[in-house]
Amino acid sequence: MITVLCGGVGAARLLDVLRRTVEPSELVGIVNTGDDLVLHGLRICPDLDTITYTLSGLNNEVTGWGLAGETWRVMDELGALGGHDWFRLGDRDLATHMYRTQRLSDGATLSEVTAELGARLGCPIRLLPATEDPVATVLRSDSLGELSFQEYFVGHRHAVEVSGVEFRGASTARPAPGVLEALEAAERIVIAPSNPVVSIGPILAVAGIRAVLERRRDDVVAISPLIGGRALKGPADRLLVELGGEASAAGVAAQYASVAGTLVIDAADAEQAPEVERLGMACEVTSTMLSEPAGAAGVTQAVLGG
Amino acid sequence: MITVLCGGVGAARLLDVLRRTVEPSELVGIVNTGDDLVLHGLRICPDLDTITYTLSGLNNEVTGWGLAGETWRVMDELGALGGHDWFRLGDRDLATHMYRTQRLSDGATLSEVTAELGARLGCPIRLLPATEDPVATVLRSDSLGELSFQEYFVGHRHAVEVSGVEFRGASTARPAPGVLEALEAAERIVIAPSNPVVSIGPILAVAGIRAVLERRRDDVVAISPLIGGRALKGPADRLLVELGGEASAAGVAAQYASVAGTLVIDAADAEQAPEVERLGMACEVTSTMLSEPAGAAGVTQAVLGG
């Protein structure tokens, strides 16, 4: 079994690549919930949904987010009413959030709802929320004060300098059912090429999860989300710098050195390999561009063959 | 000023008729909230919405409920997910509920949100929820136990025999801001041709509202929702019988005798006039079919000219 710590888009791509080689039943995703929000009364889990949609073949390849064939009737009407339309929720996507919210209100757990949605939509891989307890990624900006993750990421399009990050609730949050078991049982634990700070950070902050990785460090492989020192998408590179680190493979290694024995970095960052090894990690160099055959093959090899 | 106690469809028609004669600024609707529900996390106020949509010219004339030009993308997707799709929420309508839910969550009151939606949608008449506190109309059925109003009305299409009704929360609910003032200031208080039991009942059950009507009884005109002893729409006739009364103009009079000095009944029920008067009410007989010119004129005359 391969257990993967997941943010959103990067993790969805990784799982989509790995399932070509690994039986889907042997893959488990443990997914960040720090980005979750309640908006219009609806419980929205962006990372769980991105992965579910992508692995169900429903993702929108053009926009890079959301569902294929999406329509925007509700959002258009909401905008006309003067409602919050900065967080774009398509008509199909809304059904997911309405389903989830009602089931949670009926007493179902987030794990149960995630499994139900996966089954209905056709997701072949078991996804577990990292925790069912509330964890909120909160960013601090000297100019704007506290921002929820989505205010930062979508509302301000992450064009805000961040001076701190907090995973509120994480220290008392318990891993969701099955999470510790999936980490213990895995032959290999993989950290997806997601944002180390705001996607993987909230998972590792849940009480007990980091400890398993530290103990199983030799079986943990992390994949750097940077290529040539830059994030493919999103603010991973800037956040690493703003929070006192480095936007480089070595900067990623510094985040993961205590929990992962191996870091997979892109060939464009090959000159950083000695730096990564100096931090005590094995370093695998390959193409990491998952949308390309060479990257898909290289990362699969690095994860499975190491 | 004319202040009207309102359920949904019948009240919307009445207000739409009255505004042809009365300046909209001189009309106030006090609207039932006992049918309100939270579904999929969304706060839904069916009576407030029906009236707002109708007076804004947005109502669907074909179905008799909901919005014109409505689409059903979200509901179709929700059904495909296995979610609750028995309470049909169109895409345009959903925007209303999402707006309301978010504004309430932001700290706005239901009165404020109602005014905002009215202004955005173009409702020319001031609508006030009867109360901002939770009041839930709960029906008891010997076979099914307790049913929320919408489970009864929509879920079971009111094809359930009812043995009791409760307006849960009403005795401690306070009238919304402006409600008592609108009742005190009105030259005439009108009880719309809505369901006396489940539409007007929850309004009268809110602490303090019934007392104003009792005191101002001579200025209160109620319009019977029955024509020839039958409800035009909905279960008013059956509920009157099932709860120990009569499906007749006299049965309606028995509901209203303590709060209204006058009952307007349809010409088809003219033979009931002596019975109504025996209960201590003046009785006006006219066509009450508001969709027809004679009914619109007759009811307007009875309300304004009495």
Coordinates of C-alpha atoms in Angstrom, one line a residue:
Chain A
M1 CA 0.0 0.0 0.0
I2 CA 1.1 3.5 -0.8
T3 CA -0.2 6.3 1.4
V4 CA 0.0 9.8 0.0
L5 CA -0.2 13.1 2.0
C6 CA -2.2 15.4 -0.3
G7 CA -3.0 19.0 -0.9
G8 CA -5.1 19.7 -4.0
V9 CA -4.0 20.0 -7.6
G10 CA -0.4 18.7 -7.3
A11 CA -1.6 15.7 -5.3
A12 CA -4.4 15.0 -7.7
R13 CA -1.9 14.8 -10.5
L14 CA 0.4 12.6 -8.6
L15 CA -2.4 10.1 -7.6
D16 CA -3.6 10.2 -11.2
V17 CA -0.1 9.2 -12.3
L18 CA 0.5 6.6 -9.6
R19 CA -2.7 4.8 -10.3
R20 CA -1.4 3.9 -13.8
T21 CA 1.1 1.6 -12.0
V22 CA -0.4 0.9 -8.6
E23 CA -3.7 -0.8 -8.1
P24 CA -6.1 1.9 -7.0
S25 CA -7.1 -0.2 -4.1
E26 CA -3.5 0.0 -2.9
L27 CA -3.5 3.8 -2.9
V28 CA -4.8 5.9 -0.1
G29 CA -4.8 9.7 0.0
I30 CA -4.7 11.6 3.3
V31 CA -6.0 15.0 2.4
N32 CA -5.6 18.5 3.8
T33 CA -8.7 20.1 5.4
G34 CA -7.0 23.4 6.5
D35 CA -8.4 25.1 3.4
D36 CA -11.9 24.1 4.1
L37 CA -14.5 26.9 4.5
V38 CA -18.1 27.5 5.3
L39 CA -19.6 29.9 2.8
H40 CA -23.3 30.6 2.2
G41 CA -23.8 28.0 4.9
L42 CA -22.1 25.3 2.8
R43 CA -19.2 23.2 3.9
I44 CA -16.6 23.4 1.2
C45 CA -13.5 21.1 1.1
P46 CA -11.4 22.3 -1.8
D47 CA -8.6 19.8 -1.7
L48 CA -10.9 16.7 -1.2
D49 CA -13.0 17.9 -4.0
T50 CA -10.1 18.7 -6.4
I51 CA -8.7 15.2 -5.9
T52 CA -12.1 13.5 -6.1
Y53 CA -13.0 15.3 -9.3
T54 CA -9.7 14.7 -10.9
L55 CA -9.6 11.0 -10.1
S56 CA -13.2 10.7 -11.3
G57 CA -12.2 12.2 -14.6
L58 CA -14.5 15.2 -14.0
N59 CA -11.9 17.9 -13.6
N60 CA -11.8 20.9 -15.9
E61 CA -8.6 20.6 -18.0
V62 CA -9.0 24.1 -19.4
T63 CA -9.3 26.1 -16.2
G64 CA -7.1 23.7 -14.1
W65 CA -9.7 23.8 -11.3
G66 CA -13.3 22.9 -10.9
L67 CA -15.5 20.6 -13.0
A68 CA -15.7 19.9 -16.7
G69 CA -18.9 21.1 -18.3
E70 CA -19.6 23.5 -15.4
T71 CA -22.2 26.2 -15.5
W72 CA -22.5 29.3 -13.4
R73 CA -26.2 30.1 -13.1
V74 CA -26.4 30.3 -9.3
M75 CA -23.2 32.3 -9.0
D76 CA -24.4 34.8 -11.6
E77 CA -27.7 35.2 -9.7
L78 CA -25.8 35.5 -6.4
G79 CA -23.6 38.2 -7.9
A80 CA -26.7 40.1 -9.1
L81 CA -28.1 39.9 -5.5
G82 CA -24.9 41.5 -4.2
G83 CA -23.8 38.2 -2.6
H84 CA -20.2 37.0 -2.1
D85 CA -19.2 35.7 -5.5
W86 CA -15.5 36.0 -5.2
F87 CA -15.3 32.3 -4.4
R88 CA -16.6 30.8 -7.6
L89 CA -18.9 27.8 -7.1
G90 CA -20.3 26.3 -10.2
D91 CA -23.7 24.7 -10.4
R92 CA -22.4 21.2 -10.5
D93 CA -19.9 21.9 -7.8
L94 CA -22.6 23.4 -5.6
A95 CA -24.4 20.1 -5.5
T96 CA -21.3 18.5 -3.9
H97 CA -21.2 21.1 -1.2
M98 CA -25.0 20.9 -0.6
Y99 CA -24.8 17.1 -0.4
R100 CA -21.9 17.3 2.1
T101 CA -23.5 19.9 4.3
Q102 CA -26.8 18.1 4.5
R103 CA -25.1 14.7 5.3
L104 CA -22.9 16.3 8.0
S105 CA -26.1 17.9 9.4
D106 CA -27.7 14.4 9.3
G107 CA -24.9 13.2 11.5
A108 CA -22.6 11.6 9.0
T109 CA -18.8 12.1 9.5
L110 CA -16.6 13.9 6.9
S111 CA -14.9 10.6 6.2
E112 CA -18.2 8.9 5.4
V113 CA -19.3 11.8 3.2
T114 CA -16.0 11.8 1.4
A115 CA -16.4 8.1 0.7
E116 CA -20.0 8.6 -0.5
L117 CA -19.0 11.3 -2.9
G118 CA -16.1 9.3 -4.1
A119 CA -18.4 6.3 -4.8
R120 CA -21.0 8.4 -6.5
L121 CA -18.6 10.4 -8.7
G122 CA -16.4 7.4 -9.6
C123 CA -13.2 8.1 -7.6
P124 CA -11.3 4.8 -7.6
I125 CA -8.9 5.7 -4.7
R126 CA -9.8 5.9 -1.0
L127 CA -9.5 9.4 0.3
L128 CA -9.4 10.3 3.9
P129 CA -9.6 13.8 5.4
A130 CA -6.5 14.2 7.6
T131 CA -8.9 15.0 10.4
E132 CA -12.6 15.4 11.0
D133 CA -12.0 18.1 13.6
P134 CA -11.9 21.7 12.6
V135 CA -8.5 22.9 11.5
A136 CA -8.2 26.3 9.9
T137 CA -5.2 27.6 8.1
V138 CA -4.9 31.2 9.1
L139 CA -2.3 33.5 7.5
R140 CA -1.1 36.7 9.0
S141 CA -0.3 39.7 6.9
D142 CA 1.3 42.9 8.4
S143 CA -1.0 45.0 6.2
L144 CA -4.2 43.1 6.4
G145 CA -4.1 41.2 9.7
E146 CA -5.5 37.7 9.8
L147 CA -6.7 36.1 6.6
S148 CA -8.4 32.7 6.2
F149 CA -6.7 30.6 3.6
Q150 CA -9.3 31.2 0.9
E151 CA -9.4 35.0 1.6
Y152 CA -5.6 34.9 1.0
F153 CA -5.6 32.4 -1.9
V154 CA -8.7 33.3 -3.8
G155 CA -9.9 36.6 -2.4
H156 CA -6.4 38.2 -2.7
R157 CA -5.1 35.8 -5.4
H158 CA -2.2 35.2 -2.9
A159 CA -0.8 38.6 -3.8
V160 CA -0.2 39.5 -0.2
E161 CA 3.0 39.2 1.8
V162 CA 2.6 36.8 4.6
S163 CA 4.4 37.1 8.0
G164 CA 3.0 34.0 9.7
V165 CA 0.9 31.0 9.4
E166 CA -1.2 29.1 12.0
F167 CA -3.1 25.8 11.7
R168 CA -5.8 26.7 14.2
G169 CA -7.2 23.7 16.0
A170 CA -4.6 21.3 14.7
S171 CA -2.9 20.6 18.0
T172 CA -6.1 19.2 19.5
A173 CA -7.5 17.7 16.3
R174 CA -7.4 13.9 16.1
P175 CA -6.5 12.1 12.9
A176 CA -9.6 10.9 11.1
P177 CA -10.5 7.2 11.4
G178 CA -8.1 5.1 9.3
V179 CA -5.4 7.8 8.9
L180 CA -2.9 6.4 11.4
E181 CA -3.6 2.9 10.2
A182 CA -3.0 3.9 6.6
L183 CA 0.3 5.5 7.6
E184 CA 1.4 2.5 9.6
A185 CA 0.3 -0.1 7.0
A186 CA 1.9 1.7 4.0
E187 CA 5.0 0.2 2.4
R188 CA 5.8 3.7 1.3
I189 CA 4.5 7.1 2.5
V190 CA 4.6 9.8 -0.1
I191 CA 4.3 13.5 0.4
A192 CA 2.7 14.9 -2.8
P193 CA 4.2 17.9 -4.7
S194 CA 1.8 20.2 -2.8
N195 CA 2.5 23.4 -1.0
P196 CA 4.8 22.3 2.0
V197 CA 3.6 25.2 4.1
V198 CA -0.2 25.5 3.6
S199 CA -1.1 22.1 2.2
I200 CA 1.1 19.6 3.9
G201 CA 1.7 21.7 6.9
P202 CA -1.8 21.4 8.3
I203 CA -1.7 17.6 7.9
L204 CA 1.6 17.3 9.8
A205 CA 0.2 19.6 12.5
V206 CA -2.6 17.2 13.4
A207 CA -1.7 15.5 16.6
G208 CA 0.0 12.2 16.0
I209 CA 0.5 12.3 12.3
R210 CA 4.0 13.9 12.3
A211 CA 5.2 11.3 14.9
V212 CA 4.3 8.4 12.6
L213 CA 6.3 10.0 9.8
E214 CA 9.2 10.7 12.0
R215 CA 9.3 7.1 13.1
R216 CA 8.9 5.8 9.6
R217 CA 11.1 8.4 8.1
D218 CA 13.1 5.9 6.0
D219 CA 9.9 4.9 4.2
V220 CA 8.8 8.5 3.5
V221 CA 9.4 10.1 0.1
A222 CA 8.6 13.7 -0.5
I223 CA 8.3 15.3 -3.9
S224 CA 9.4 18.9 -4.2
P225 CA 6.6 21.1 -5.7
L226 CA 9.3 23.5 -7.1
I227 CA 10.8 23.3 -10.6
G228 CA 13.8 25.6 -11.1
G229 CA 13.0 27.1 -7.7
R230 CA 9.5 28.1 -8.7
A231 CA 6.0 26.7 -8.0
L232 CA 4.1 25.5 -11.0
K233 CA 1.0 27.0 -9.5
G234 CA 0.2 28.9 -6.4
P235 CA 2.4 30.7 -3.9
A236 CA 4.6 27.8 -2.5
D237 CA 7.8 29.6 -3.6
R238 CA 6.9 32.9 -2.1
L239 CA 5.5 31.5 1.1
L240 CA 8.7 29.6 1.7
V241 CA 10.7 32.8 1.5
E242 CA 8.2 35.0 3.4
L243 CA 8.2 32.5 6.3
G244 CA 11.9 32.6 6.6
G245 CA 13.0 29.8 4.3
E246 CA 14.2 29.5 0.8
A247 CA 12.4 29.0 -2.5
S248 CA 14.6 26.1 -3.6
A249 CA 14.8 22.3 -3.4
A250 CA 17.0 22.9 -0.3
G251 CA 14.3 25.1 1.2
V252 CA 11.8 22.3 0.7
A253 CA 14.2 19.8 2.2
A254 CA 14.4 22.0 5.3
Q255 CA 10.7 21.7 5.7
Y256 CA 10.7 17.9 5.3
A257 CA 14.0 16.7 6.7
S258 CA 12.6 15.4 10.0
V259 CA 9.7 13.5 8.4
A260 CA 11.0 12.2 5.1
G261 CA 14.2 10.2 4.3
T262 CA 14.1 11.0 0.6
L263 CA 13.4 14.2 -1.4
V264 CA 12.6 13.9 -5.1
I265 CA 13.6 17.1 -6.9
D266 CA 13.4 18.2 -10.5
A267 CA 16.3 18.0 -12.9
A268 CA 16.2 21.8 -13.1
D269 CA 17.2 21.9 -9.5
A270 CA 19.9 19.2 -9.7
E271 CA 22.6 21.5 -8.4
Q272 CA 20.8 21.6 -5.1
A273 CA 21.2 17.9 -4.5
P274 CA 24.3 18.2 -2.3
E275 CA 22.5 20.8 -0.3
V276 CA 19.5 18.4 0.2
E277 CA 21.8 15.6 1.2
R278 CA 23.6 17.9 3.7
L279 CA 20.2 18.2 5.4
G280 CA 20.3 14.4 5.9
M281 CA 17.9 13.4 3.1
A282 CA 18.6 11.1 0.1
C283 CA 18.0 13.1 -3.0
E284 CA 16.5 11.7 -6.2
V285 CA 16.8 13.8 -9.3
T286 CA 14.3 13.4 -12.2
S287 CA 11.8 15.3 -14.3
T288 CA 8.9 16.1 -11.9
M289 CA 6.6 17.6 -14.5
L290 CA 3.7 15.1 -14.0
S291 CA 1.8 16.3 -17.0
E292 CA 4.6 15.0 -19.2
P293 CA 5.5 11.3 -19.8
A294 CA 9.1 11.7 -18.5
G295 CA 8.0 13.4 -15.3
A296 CA 5.2 10.8 -14.7
A297 CA 7.7 7.9 -15.3
G298 CA 10.5 9.5 -13.3
V299 CA 8.3 10.3 -10.2
T300 CA 6.7 6.9 -10.3
Q301 CA 10.1 5.3 -10.4
A302 CA 11.4 7.5 -7.6
V303 CA 8.4 6.7 -5.4
L304 CA 8.1 3.0 -6.1
G305 CA 11.5 1.9 -7.0
G306 CA 13.6 3.6 -4.3
Chain B
M1 CA -51.4 52.2 6.1
I2 CA -52.7 48.7 5.5
T3 CA -50.9 45.9 7.3
V4 CA -51.5 42.3 6.0
L5 CA -50.8 39.1 7.8
C6 CA -49.4 36.8 5.2
G7 CA -48.8 33.2 4.3
G8 CA -47.4 32.5 0.8
V9 CA -49.3 32.2 -2.4
G10 CA -52.7 33.6 -1.3
A11 CA -51.1 36.5 0.4
A12 CA -48.9 37.3 -2.5
R13 CA -51.9 37.4 -4.8
L14 CA -53.7 39.7 -2.3
L15 CA -50.8 42.1 -2.0
D16 CA -50.5 42.1 -5.8
V17 CA -54.1 43.1 -6.1
L18 CA -54.1 45.7 -3.3
R19 CA -51.1 47.5 -4.7
R20 CA -53.2 48.5 -7.7
T21 CA -55.2 50.7 -5.4
V22 CA -53.0 51.3 -2.4
E23 CA -49.6 53.1 -2.7
P24 CA -47.0 50.3 -2.2
S25 CA -45.4 52.4 0.5
E26 CA -48.7 52.3 2.4
L27 CA -48.7 48.4 2.4
V28 CA -46.8 46.2 4.9
G29 CA -46.8 42.5 4.9
I30 CA -46.1 40.5 8.1
V31 CA -45.1 37.1 6.9
N32 CA -45.2 33.6 8.4
T33 CA -41.8 32.0 9.2
G34 CA -43.2 28.7 10.6
D35 CA -42.6 27.0 7.3
D36 CA -38.9 28.0 7.2
L37 CA -36.3 25.3 7.0
V38 CA -32.6 24.6 6.9
L39 CA -31.8 22.2 4.1
H40 CA -28.3 21.6 2.7
G41 CA -27.2 24.2 5.3
L42 CA -29.3 26.8 3.6
R43 CA -31.9 28.9 5.4
I44 CA -35.0 28.8 3.3
C45 CA -38.1 31.1 3.9
P46 CA -40.7 29.9 1.5
D47 CA -43.4 32.4 2.3
L48 CA -41.1 35.4 2.4
D49 CA -39.7 34.3 -1.0
T50 CA -43.0 33.6 -2.6
I51 CA -44.3 37.1 -1.8
T52 CA -41.0 38.8 -2.7
Y53 CA -40.8 37.0 -6.1
T54 CA -44.5 37.6 -6.9
L55 CA -44.4 41.3 -6.0
S56 CA -41.2 41.6 -8.0
G57 CA -42.9 40.1 -11.0
L58 CA -40.5 37.2 -11.0
N59 CA -42.9 34.4 -10.0
N60 CA -43.5 31.5 -12.3
E61 CA -47.1 31.8 -13.6
V62 CA -47.0 28.3 -15.0
T63 CA -46.1 26.2 -12.0
G64 CA -47.7 28.6 -9.5
W65 CA -44.5 28.5 -7.4
G66 CA -40.9 29.4 -7.8
L67 CA -39.3 31.8 -10.2
A68 CA -39.9 32.4 -13.9
G69 CA -37.1 31.2 -16.2
E70 CA -35.9 28.9 -13.5
T71 CA -33.3 26.1 -14.3
W72 CA -32.5 23.0 -12.3
R73 CA -28.9 22.2 -12.9
V74 CA -27.9 22.0 -9.2
M75 CA -30.9 19.9 -8.2
D76 CA -30.3 17.5 -11.1
E77 CA -26.7 17.0 -9.9
L78 CA -27.7 16.7 -6.3
G79 CA -30.2 14.0 -7.3
A80 CA -27.5 12.2 -9.2
L81 CA -25.3 12.3 -6.0
G82 CA -28.2 10.7 -4.0
G83 CA -28.9 13.9 -2.1
H84 CA -32.2 15.2 -0.9
D85 CA -34.0 16.5 -4.0
W86 CA -37.6 16.3 -2.8
F87 CA -37.6 20.0 -1.9
R88 CA -37.0 21.5 -5.4
L89 CA -34.7 24.4 -5.3
G90 CA -34.0 26.0 -8.7
D91 CA -30.7 27.6 -9.6
R92 CA -32.0 31.1 -9.3
D93 CA -33.9 30.4 -6.1
L94 CA -30.7 28.9 -4.6
A95 CA -28.9 32.2 -5.0
T96 CA -31.6 33.7 -2.7
H97 CA -31.0 31.1 0.0
M98 CA -27.3 31.3 -0.3
Y99 CA -27.4 35.1 0.0
R100 CA -29.7 34.9 3.0
T101 CA -27.6 32.2 4.8
Q102 CA -24.4 34.1 4.4
R103 CA -25.8 37.4 5.5
L104 CA -27.3 35.8 8.6
S105 CA -24.0 34.2 9.3
D106 CA -22.4 37.7 8.8
G107 CA -24.7 38.9 11.6
A108 CA -27.5 40.5 9.7
T109 CA -31.0 40.0 11.0
L110 CA -33.7 38.2 9.0
S111 CA -35.5 41.6 8.7
E112 CA -32.5 43.2 7.2
V113 CA -31.9 40.3 4.8
T114 CA -35.6 40.4 3.8
A115 CA -35.3 44.1 3.0
E116 CA -32.1 43.6 1.1
L117 CA -33.5 40.9 -1.1
G118 CA -36.7 42.9 -1.7
A119 CA -34.6 45.9 -2.8
R120 CA -32.4 43.8 -5.1
L121 CA -35.3 41.9 -6.7
G122 CA -37.6 44.8 -7.0
C123 CA -40.3 44.1 -4.4
P124 CA -42.2 47.4 -3.9
I125 CA -43.8 46.5 -0.6
R126 CA -42.2 46.3 2.8
L127 CA -42.2 42.8 4.1
L128 CA -41.4 41.9 7.7
P129 CA -40.9 38.4 9.1
A130 CA -43.4 37.9 11.9
T131 CA -40.5 37.1 14.1
E132 CA -36.7 36.7 13.8
D133 CA -36.7 34.0 16.5
P134 CA -37.0 30.3 15.5
V135 CA -40.6 29.2 15.2
A136 CA -41.3 25.8 13.6
T137 CA -44.7 24.5 12.5
V138 CA -44.7 20.9 13.5
L139 CA -47.5 18.6 12.5
R140 CA -48.4 15.3 14.3
S141 CA -49.7 12.4 12.3
D142 CA -50.9 9.2 14.1
S143 CA -49.2 7.1 11.4
L144 CA -46.0 9.1 10.9
G145 CA -45.4 10.9 14.2
E146 CA -44.0 14.4 14.0
L147 CA -43.5 16.1 10.6
S148 CA -41.9 19.4 9.9
F149 CA -44.2 21.6 7.8
Q150 CA -42.2 21.0 4.6
E151 CA -42.0 17.2 5.2
Y152 CA -45.8 17.3 5.4
F153 CA -46.5 19.8 2.6
V154 CA -43.9 18.9 0.0
G155 CA -42.4 15.6 1.1
H156 CA -45.8 14.0 1.6
R157 CA -47.7 16.4 -0.6
H158 CA -50.0 17.0 2.4
A159 CA -51.6 13.6 1.8
V160 CA -51.3 12.7 5.5
E161 CA -54.0 12.9 8.1
V162 CA -53.0 15.3 10.8
S163 CA -54.0 15.0 14.4
G164 CA -52.3 18.0 15.9
V165 CA -50.2 21.1 15.1
E166 CA -47.6 22.9 17.2
F167 CA -45.8 26.2 16.6
R168 CA -42.7 25.3 18.4
G169 CA -40.9 28.3 19.8
A170 CA -43.7 30.7 19.2
S171 CA -44.6 31.4 22.8
T172 CA -41.2 32.8 23.5
A173 CA -40.6 34.3 20.1
R174 CA -40.6 38.1 19.9
P175 CA -42.2 40.0 17.1
A176 CA -39.6 41.2 14.6
P177 CA -38.7 44.9 14.7
G178 CA -41.5 47.0 13.2
V179 CA -44.2 44.3 13.5
L180 CA -46.1 45.6 16.5
E181 CA -45.6 49.2 15.2
A182 CA -47.0 48.2 11.8
L183 CA -50.0 46.6 13.4
E184 CA -50.6 49.6 15.7
A185 CA -50.2 52.2 13.0
A186 CA -52.4 50.5 10.4
E187 CA -55.8 51.9 9.5
R188 CA -56.8 48.5 8.6
I189 CA -55.2 45.1 9.5
V190 CA -55.9 42.4 6.9
I191 CA -55.6 38.6 7.3
A192 CA -54.7 37.3 3.8
P193 CA -56.6 34.4 2.3
S194 CA -53.9 32.0 3.5
N195 CA -54.2 28.8 5.5
P196 CA -55.7 29.8 8.8
V197 CA -54.1 26.9 10.7
V198 CA -50.5 26.7 9.3
S199 CA -49.9 30.1 7.7
I200 CA -51.7 32.6 9.9
G201 CA -51.6 30.4 13.0
P202 CA -47.8 30.7 13.5
I203 CA -48.0 34.5 13.2
L204 CA -50.8 34.8 15.8
A205 CA -48.9 32.5 18.1
V206 CA -45.9 34.9 18.4
A207 CA -46.1 36.5 21.8
G208 CA -47.9 39.8 21.6
I209 CA -49.2 39.8 18.1
R210 CA -52.6 38.2 18.9
A211 CA -53.2 40.7 21.6
V212 CA -52.9 43.7 19.3
L213 CA -55.4 42.1 16.9
E214 CA -57.8 41.4 19.7
R215 CA -57.6 44.9 20.9
R216 CA -58.0 46.3 17.4
R217 CA -60.5 43.7 16.3
D218 CA -62.9 46.2 14.8
D219 CA -60.2 47.2 12.3
V220 CA -59.2 43.7 11.3
V221 CA -60.6 42.1 8.2
A222 CA -59.9 38.5 7.4
I223 CA -60.4 37.0 4.0
S224 CA -61.5 33.4 3.9
P225 CA -59.2 31.2 1.8
L226 CA -62.1 28.8 1.0
I227 CA -64.4 29.0 -2.1
G228 CA -67.4 26.7 -1.9
G229 CA -65.8 25.1 1.2
R230 CA -62.6 24.2 -0.6
A231 CA -59.1 25.6 -0.6
L232 CA -58.0 26.8 -4.0
K233 CA -54.6 25.3 -3.3
G234 CA -53.1 23.4 -0.4
P235 CA -54.7 21.6 2.5
A236 CA -56.5 24.4 4.4
D237 CA -59.9 22.6 4.0
R238 CA -58.7 19.3 5.2
L239 CA -56.6 20.7 8.1
L240 CA -59.6 22.6 9.4
V241 CA -61.6 19.3 9.6
E242 CA -58.7 17.2 10.9
L243 CA -58.1 19.6 13.7
G244 CA -61.7 19.5 14.9
G245 CA -63.2 22.4 12.9
E246 CA -65.2 22.7 9.7
A247 CA -64.1 23.2 6.1
S248 CA -66.5 26.1 5.6
A249 CA -66.7 29.9 5.9
A250 CA -68.1 29.3 9.4
G251 CA -65.1 27.1 10.2
V252 CA -62.8 29.9 9.1
A253 CA -64.8 32.4 11.2
A254 CA -64.4 30.1 14.2
Q255 CA -60.6 30.5 13.8
Y256 CA -60.7 34.2 13.5
A257 CA -63.7 35.4 15.6
S258 CA -61.5 36.6 18.5
V259 CA -59.1 38.6 16.3
A260 CA -61.1 39.9 13.4
G261 CA -64.3 42.0 13.3
T262 CA -65.1 41.2 9.7
L263 CA -64.8 38.1 7.5
V264 CA -64.9 38.3 3.7
I265 CA -66.3 35.2 2.2
D266 CA -66.8 34.0 -1.4
A267 CA -70.2 34.3 -3.0
A268 CA -70.2 30.6 -3.3
D269 CA -70.3 30.4 0.5
A270 CA -73.0 33.1 0.8
E271 CA -75.4 30.8 2.7
Q272 CA -72.8 30.6 5.5
A273 CA -73.1 34.4 6.2
P274 CA -75.6 34.0 9.0
E275 CA -73.4 31.4 10.6
V276 CA -70.4 33.8 10.4
E277 CA -72.5 36.6 12.0
R278 CA -73.7 34.2 14.7
L279 CA -70.0 33.9 15.7
G280 CA -69.9 37.7 16.2
M281 CA -68.2 38.8 12.9
A282 CA -69.5 41.1 10.3
C283 CA -69.6 39.2 7.0
E284 CA -68.9 40.6 3.6
V285 CA -69.9 38.5 0.6
T286 CA -68.1 38.9 -2.7
S287 CA -66.2 37.0 -5.3
T288 CA -62.8 36.2 -3.7
M289 CA -61.1 34.7 -6.8
L290 CA -58.2 37.2 -6.9
S291 CA -57.0 36.1 -10.3
E292 CA -60.3 37.4 -11.8
P293 CA -61.2 41.1 -12.1
A294 CA -64.5 40.6 -10.1
G295 CA -62.6 39.0 -7.2
A296 CA -59.8 41.5 -7.2
A297 CA -62.4 44.4 -7.2
G298 CA -64.6 42.8 -4.6
V299 CA -61.9 42.0 -2.2
T300 CA -60.3 45.4 -2.6
Q301 CA -63.6 47.0 -1.9
A302 CA -64.3 44.8 1.1
V303 CA -60.8 45.5 2.6
L304 CA -60.6 49.2 1.9
G305 CA -64.2 50.3 1.8
G306 CA -65.6 48.6 4.9

